[in-house]
mmCIF file of C-alpha atoms in Angstrom:
data_model
loop_
_atom_site.group_PDB
_atom_site.id
_atom_site.type_symbol
_atom_site.label_atom_id
_atom_site.label_comp_id
_atom_site.label_asym_id
_atom_site.label_seq_id
_atom_site.Cartn_x
_atom_site.Cartn_y
_atom_site.Cartn_z
ATOM 1 C CA UNK A 1 31.921 85.713 -64.529
ATOM 2 C CA UNK A 2 35.900 84.062 -65.234
ATOM 3 C CA UNK A 3 36.104 81.409 -67.468
ATOM 4 C CA UNK A 4 38.822 79.777 -65.572
ATOM 5 C CA UNK A 5 39.290 79.701 -61.602
ATOM 6 C CA UNK A 6 42.591 78.836 -60.034
ATOM 7 C CA UNK A 7 42.217 75.952 -57.346
ATOM 8 C CA UNK A 8 45.084 75.868 -56.013
ATOM 9 C CA UNK A 9 48.503 77.839 -56.023
ATOM 10 C CA UNK A 10 52.422 76.592 -56.134
ATOM 11 C CA UNK A 11 55.199 78.524 -54.569
ATOM 12 C CA UNK A 12 57.708 79.435 -57.374
ATOM 13 C CA UNK A 13 55.420 79.635 -60.177
ATOM 14 C CA UNK A 14 53.118 82.861 -60.703
ATOM 15 C CA UNK A 15 49.949 81.783 -62.925
ATOM 16 C CA UNK A 16 46.815 84.627 -62.645
ATOM 17 C CA UNK A 17 43.135 83.970 -63.169
ATOM 18 C CA UNK A 18 42.082 83.754 -66.858
ATOM 19 C CA UNK A 19 39.713 86.810 -66.579
ATOM 20 C CA UNK A 20 36.625 87.785 -68.324
ATOM 21 C CA UNK A 21 38.497 89.285 -71.075
ATOM 22 C CA UNK A 22 39.590 86.251 -72.308
ATOM 23 C CA UNK A 23 38.867 85.100 -76.134
ATOM 24 C CA UNK A 24 35.689 83.818 -76.063
ATOM 25 C CA UNK A 25 35.311 83.531 -72.394
ATOM 26 C CA UNK A 26 31.579 83.807 -71.642
ATOM 27 C CA UNK A 27 29.816 81.397 -74.069
ATOM 28 C CA UNK A 28 26.391 82.899 -73.323
ATOM 29 C CA UNK A 29 26.959 85.699 -75.047
ATOM 30 C CA UNK A 30 28.671 84.331 -77.878
ATOM 31 C CA UNK A 31 27.905 81.657 -80.720
ATOM 32 C CA UNK A 32 29.888 78.317 -80.088
ATOM 33 C CA UNK A 33 30.659 78.960 -84.046
ATOM 34 C CA UNK A 34 32.419 82.302 -83.155
ATOM 35 C CA UNK A 35 34.975 80.573 -80.846
ATOM 36 C CA UNK A 36 38.052 80.011 -82.961
ATOM 37 C CA UNK A 37 40.335 80.343 -80.514
ATOM 38 C CA UNK A 38 41.659 79.929 -76.581
ATOM 39 C CA UNK A 39 43.979 81.565 -74.518
ATOM 40 C CA UNK A 40 46.771 79.163 -73.004
ATOM 41 C CA UNK A 41 49.294 79.419 -70.244
ATOM 42 C CA UNK A 42 52.552 78.224 -71.665
ATOM 43 C CA UNK A 43 56.263 77.700 -70.118
ATOM 44 C CA UNK A 44 58.344 79.854 -71.525
ATOM 45 C CA UNK A 45 61.765 76.972 -70.809
ATOM 46 C CA UNK A 46 63.877 79.884 -69.879
ATOM 47 C CA UNK A 47 65.218 78.957 -66.288
ATOM 48 C CA UNK A 48 67.344 82.272 -66.140
ATOM 49 C CA UNK A 49 66.663 83.778 -62.713
ATOM 50 C CA UNK A 50 63.932 86.505 -62.925
ATOM 51 C CA UNK A 51 62.574 85.579 -66.136
ATOM 52 C CA UNK A 52 59.305 84.158 -66.492
ATOM 53 C CA UNK A 53 58.413 80.681 -66.322
ATOM 54 C CA UNK A 54 54.889 81.264 -67.817
ATOM 55 C CA UNK A 55 53.641 83.452 -70.940
ATOM 56 C CA UNK A 56 50.017 83.735 -72.215
ATOM 57 C CA UNK A 57 49.583 83.284 -75.894
ATOM 58 C CA UNK A 58 45.821 83.425 -77.960
ATOM 59 C CA UNK A 59 45.976 80.406 -80.163
ATOM 60 C CA UNK A 60 43.535 78.942 -83.153
ATOM 61 C CA UNK A 61 41.583 75.656 -81.992
ATOM 62 C CA UNK A 62 41.589 72.496 -84.417
ATOM 63 C CA UNK A 63 38.684 73.418 -85.611
ATOM 64 C CA UNK A 64 36.148 72.293 -87.426
ATOM 65 C CA UNK A 65 36.336 69.501 -84.961
ATOM 66 C CA UNK A 66 37.226 66.059 -86.436
ATOM 67 C CA UNK A 67 34.536 63.552 -86.015
ATOM 68 C CA UNK A 68 35.339 62.321 -82.906
ATOM 69 C CA UNK A 69 36.484 65.667 -81.092
ATOM 70 C CA UNK A 70 34.541 67.533 -78.605
ATOM 71 C CA UNK A 71 35.082 71.035 -77.465
ATOM 72 C CA UNK A 72 35.157 72.301 -73.814
ATOM 73 C CA UNK A 73 34.860 75.163 -72.381
ATOM 74 C CA UNK A 74 37.419 74.943 -69.528
ATOM 75 C CA UNK A 75 35.886 76.016 -65.861
ATOM 76 C CA UNK A 76 38.479 75.324 -63.215
ATOM 77 C CA UNK A 77 42.274 73.735 -63.598
ATOM 78 C CA UNK A 78 44.248 72.427 -60.375
ATOM 79 C CA UNK A 79 48.076 73.317 -60.403
ATOM 80 C CA UNK A 80 49.845 70.516 -58.948
ATOM 81 C CA UNK A 81 53.719 70.817 -57.879
ATOM 82 C CA UNK A 82 54.469 69.000 -60.764
ATOM 83 C CA UNK A 83 53.481 71.652 -62.611
ATOM 84 C CA UNK A 84 56.099 73.761 -61.270
ATOM 85 C CA UNK A 85 58.338 70.798 -61.522
ATOM 86 C CA UNK A 86 58.365 70.787 -64.824
ATOM 87 C CA UNK A 87 58.437 74.660 -65.356
ATOM 88 C CA UNK A 88 61.582 75.214 -63.331
ATOM 89 C CA UNK A 89 63.126 72.648 -65.287
ATOM 90 C CA UNK A 90 63.271 69.885 -62.335
ATOM 91 C CA UNK A 91 61.494 67.220 -64.579
ATOM 92 C CA UNK A 92 63.455 64.384 -65.351
ATOM 93 C CA UNK A 93 61.080 62.687 -68.074
ATOM 94 C CA UNK A 94 60.585 64.012 -71.341
ATOM 95 C CA UNK A 95 58.107 67.205 -72.538
ATOM 96 C CA UNK A 96 57.120 68.904 -75.114
ATOM 97 C CA UNK A 97 59.040 72.388 -75.854
ATOM 98 C CA UNK A 98 56.997 75.224 -74.486
ATOM 99 C CA UNK A 99 54.320 72.943 -73.065
ATOM 100 C CA UNK A 100 50.844 73.973 -71.762
ATOM 101 C CA UNK A 101 50.844 73.260 -68.522
ATOM 102 C CA UNK A 102 48.513 71.561 -65.937
ATOM 103 C CA UNK A 103 46.983 68.258 -66.198
ATOM 104 C CA UNK A 104 44.074 68.524 -63.949
ATOM 105 C CA UNK A 105 40.877 70.300 -65.051
ATOM 106 C CA UNK A 106 37.163 70.365 -65.232
ATOM 107 C CA UNK A 107 35.158 71.624 -68.230
ATOM 108 C CA UNK A 108 31.846 71.620 -70.124
ATOM 109 C CA UNK A 109 31.445 70.228 -73.525
ATOM 110 C CA UNK A 110 30.028 73.104 -75.696
ATOM 111 C CA UNK A 111 30.777 71.473 -78.809
ATOM 112 C CA UNK A 112 30.741 67.785 -80.633
ATOM 113 C CA UNK A 113 31.858 66.176 -83.861
ATOM 114 C CA UNK A 114 29.212 64.667 -85.658
ATOM 115 C CA UNK A 115 30.139 61.095 -85.050
ATOM 116 C CA UNK A 116 30.705 62.029 -80.706
ATOM 117 C CA UNK A 117 29.044 59.115 -78.866
ATOM 118 C CA UNK A 118 29.614 59.363 -75.280
ATOM 119 C CA UNK A 119 29.675 62.624 -73.887
ATOM 120 C CA UNK A 120 27.052 65.594 -75.061
ATOM 121 C CA UNK A 121 26.328 69.439 -74.898
ATOM 122 C CA UNK A 122 26.575 70.361 -71.398
ATOM 123 C CA UNK A 123 28.561 67.310 -69.905
ATOM 124 C CA UNK A 124 30.924 68.176 -67.372
ATOM 125 C CA UNK A 125 34.379 66.191 -68.455
ATOM 126 C CA UNK A 126 37.800 65.802 -67.254
ATOM 127 C CA UNK A 127 40.596 64.806 -69.866
ATOM 128 C CA UNK A 128 42.619 61.700 -68.553
ATOM 129 C CA UNK A 129 45.883 62.691 -67.220
ATOM 130 C CA UNK A 130 47.991 59.745 -69.703
ATOM 131 C CA UNK A 131 45.712 60.028 -72.779
ATOM 132 C CA UNK A 132 47.242 56.506 -74.260
ATOM 133 C CA UNK A 133 46.715 54.237 -71.408
ATOM 134 C CA UNK A 134 43.123 54.327 -70.722
ATOM 135 C CA UNK A 135 42.641 50.829 -69.415
ATOM 136 C CA UNK A 136 45.816 49.870 -67.872
ATOM 137 C CA UNK A 137 46.587 47.487 -70.826
ATOM 138 C CA UNK A 138 47.635 49.172 -73.161
ATOM 139 C CA UNK A 139 51.389 49.744 -74.346
ATOM 140 C CA UNK A 140 52.109 53.304 -75.024
ATOM 141 C CA UNK A 141 51.916 56.528 -72.558
ATOM 142 C CA UNK A 142 51.003 60.207 -72.731
ATOM 143 C CA UNK A 143 51.107 62.448 -70.161
ATOM 144 C CA UNK A 144 49.335 66.029 -69.912
ATOM 145 C CA UNK A 145 51.501 69.009 -69.653
ATOM 146 C CA UNK A 146 54.613 66.819 -70.370
ATOM 147 C CA UNK A 147 54.208 64.474 -73.255
ATOM 148 C CA UNK A 148 51.807 66.809 -75.117
ATOM 149 C CA UNK A 149 49.915 70.439 -74.048
ATOM 150 C CA UNK A 150 48.399 70.359 -70.762
ATOM 151 C CA UNK A 151 45.190 71.549 -69.511
ATOM 152 C CA UNK A 152 45.607 75.565 -68.580
ATOM 153 C CA UNK A 153 43.774 77.386 -71.290
ATOM 154 C CA UNK A 154 40.173 78.954 -71.729
ATOM 155 C CA UNK A 155 39.069 76.038 -74.484
ATOM 156 C CA UNK A 156 40.187 72.868 -75.372
ATOM 157 C CA UNK A 157 39.737 70.215 -78.126
ATOM 158 C CA UNK A 158 40.074 66.279 -76.944
ATOM 159 C CA UNK A 159 38.776 63.335 -78.465
ATOM 160 C CA UNK A 160 35.974 61.879 -76.798
ATOM 161 C CA UNK A 161 37.972 58.655 -75.774
ATOM 162 C CA UNK A 162 39.998 60.582 -73.271
ATOM 163 C CA UNK A 163 37.192 62.257 -71.436
ATOM 164 C CA UNK A 164 35.886 60.908 -68.536
ATOM 165 C CA UNK A 165 32.284 62.558 -66.373
ATOM 166 C CA UNK A 166 32.560 64.127 -63.201
ATOM 167 C CA UNK A 167 29.995 63.700 -60.685
ATOM 168 C CA UNK A 168 27.336 66.873 -60.595
ATOM 169 C CA UNK A 169 26.967 67.268 -56.442
ATOM 170 C CA UNK A 170 31.016 69.005 -56.989
ATOM 171 C CA UNK A 171 31.349 72.250 -57.980
ATOM 172 C CA UNK A 172 34.064 73.441 -60.673
ATOM 173 C CA UNK A 173 36.991 73.654 -58.282
ATOM 174 C CA UNK A 174 36.197 70.447 -56.922
ATOM 175 C CA UNK A 175 35.911 68.900 -59.135
ATOM 176 C CA UNK A 176 39.105 69.835 -61.247
ATOM 177 C CA UNK A 177 41.225 67.998 -58.877
ATOM 178 C CA UNK A 178 39.939 64.618 -59.932
ATOM 179 C CA UNK A 179 42.009 63.326 -62.444
ATOM 180 C CA UNK A 180 45.420 63.562 -61.100
ATOM 181 C CA UNK A 181 45.739 64.503 -57.343
ATOM 182 C CA UNK A 182 42.066 63.162 -56.071
ATOM 183 C CA UNK A 183 43.336 59.764 -58.259
ATOM 184 C CA UNK A 184 46.428 59.625 -56.538
ATOM 185 C CA UNK A 185 45.011 59.910 -53.228
ATOM 186 C CA UNK A 186 42.475 57.512 -54.125
ATOM 187 C CA UNK A 187 45.070 55.543 -55.315
ATOM 188 C CA UNK A 188 47.245 56.212 -52.089
ATOM 189 C CA UNK A 189 44.263 55.104 -49.694
ATOM 190 C CA UNK A 190 42.596 52.262 -51.013
ATOM 191 C CA UNK A 191 42.599 49.247 -49.405
ATOM 192 C CA UNK A 192 43.242 50.771 -45.691
ATOM 193 C CA UNK A 193 40.793 50.340 -43.554
ATOM 194 C CA UNK A 194 40.027 51.128 -39.611
ATOM 195 C CA UNK A 195 42.393 51.323 -37.616
ATOM 196 C CA UNK A 196 45.328 51.536 -39.786
ATOM 197 C CA UNK A 197 47.596 54.373 -39.806
ATOM 198 C CA UNK A 198 48.263 56.334 -42.950
ATOM 199 C CA UNK A 199 50.538 58.819 -44.200
ATOM 200 C CA UNK A 200 49.273 62.616 -44.906
ATOM 201 C CA UNK A 201 51.717 65.042 -46.719
#
């Protein structure tokens, strides 16, 4: 079983699937307490022709979980053009040095802090692409894979407030496009009616 499926592939950005030999892959065969590290795909920020743009790193997770944090097993990540743009040095906005790429993901809650109210173990969730502007009224922004680490890893820890529940009728790959790509498409088509023309890129 793969702990991460690749939902899309972008020219110029080579990312291989996280296979079942990752640290802490199949939770069914492990205690959650045994999961202490994640395998993450980080940018190298080396734009020399022919040099890799992405490298795999095994890193400790921020454990034990603080009261409102949750541990997520990532099942699928969708890569967008934005990820290739950032990884190839074409992003005009600030970004975290050597950050983890990806801002669209779908995962399963496998651990929760002792004050978590919303998600429960087993819930299907995705982190919001902007972890600071959650209602549209906040004065600050923080974008996954740019201002902070992204989601291309096998396990991640987030505060419950930045998570949204995913519909159960979608498989993991389908659900993984919702946070950025899905909301972008919805925003573009919102208000379109019968008989109107739309541009599909």
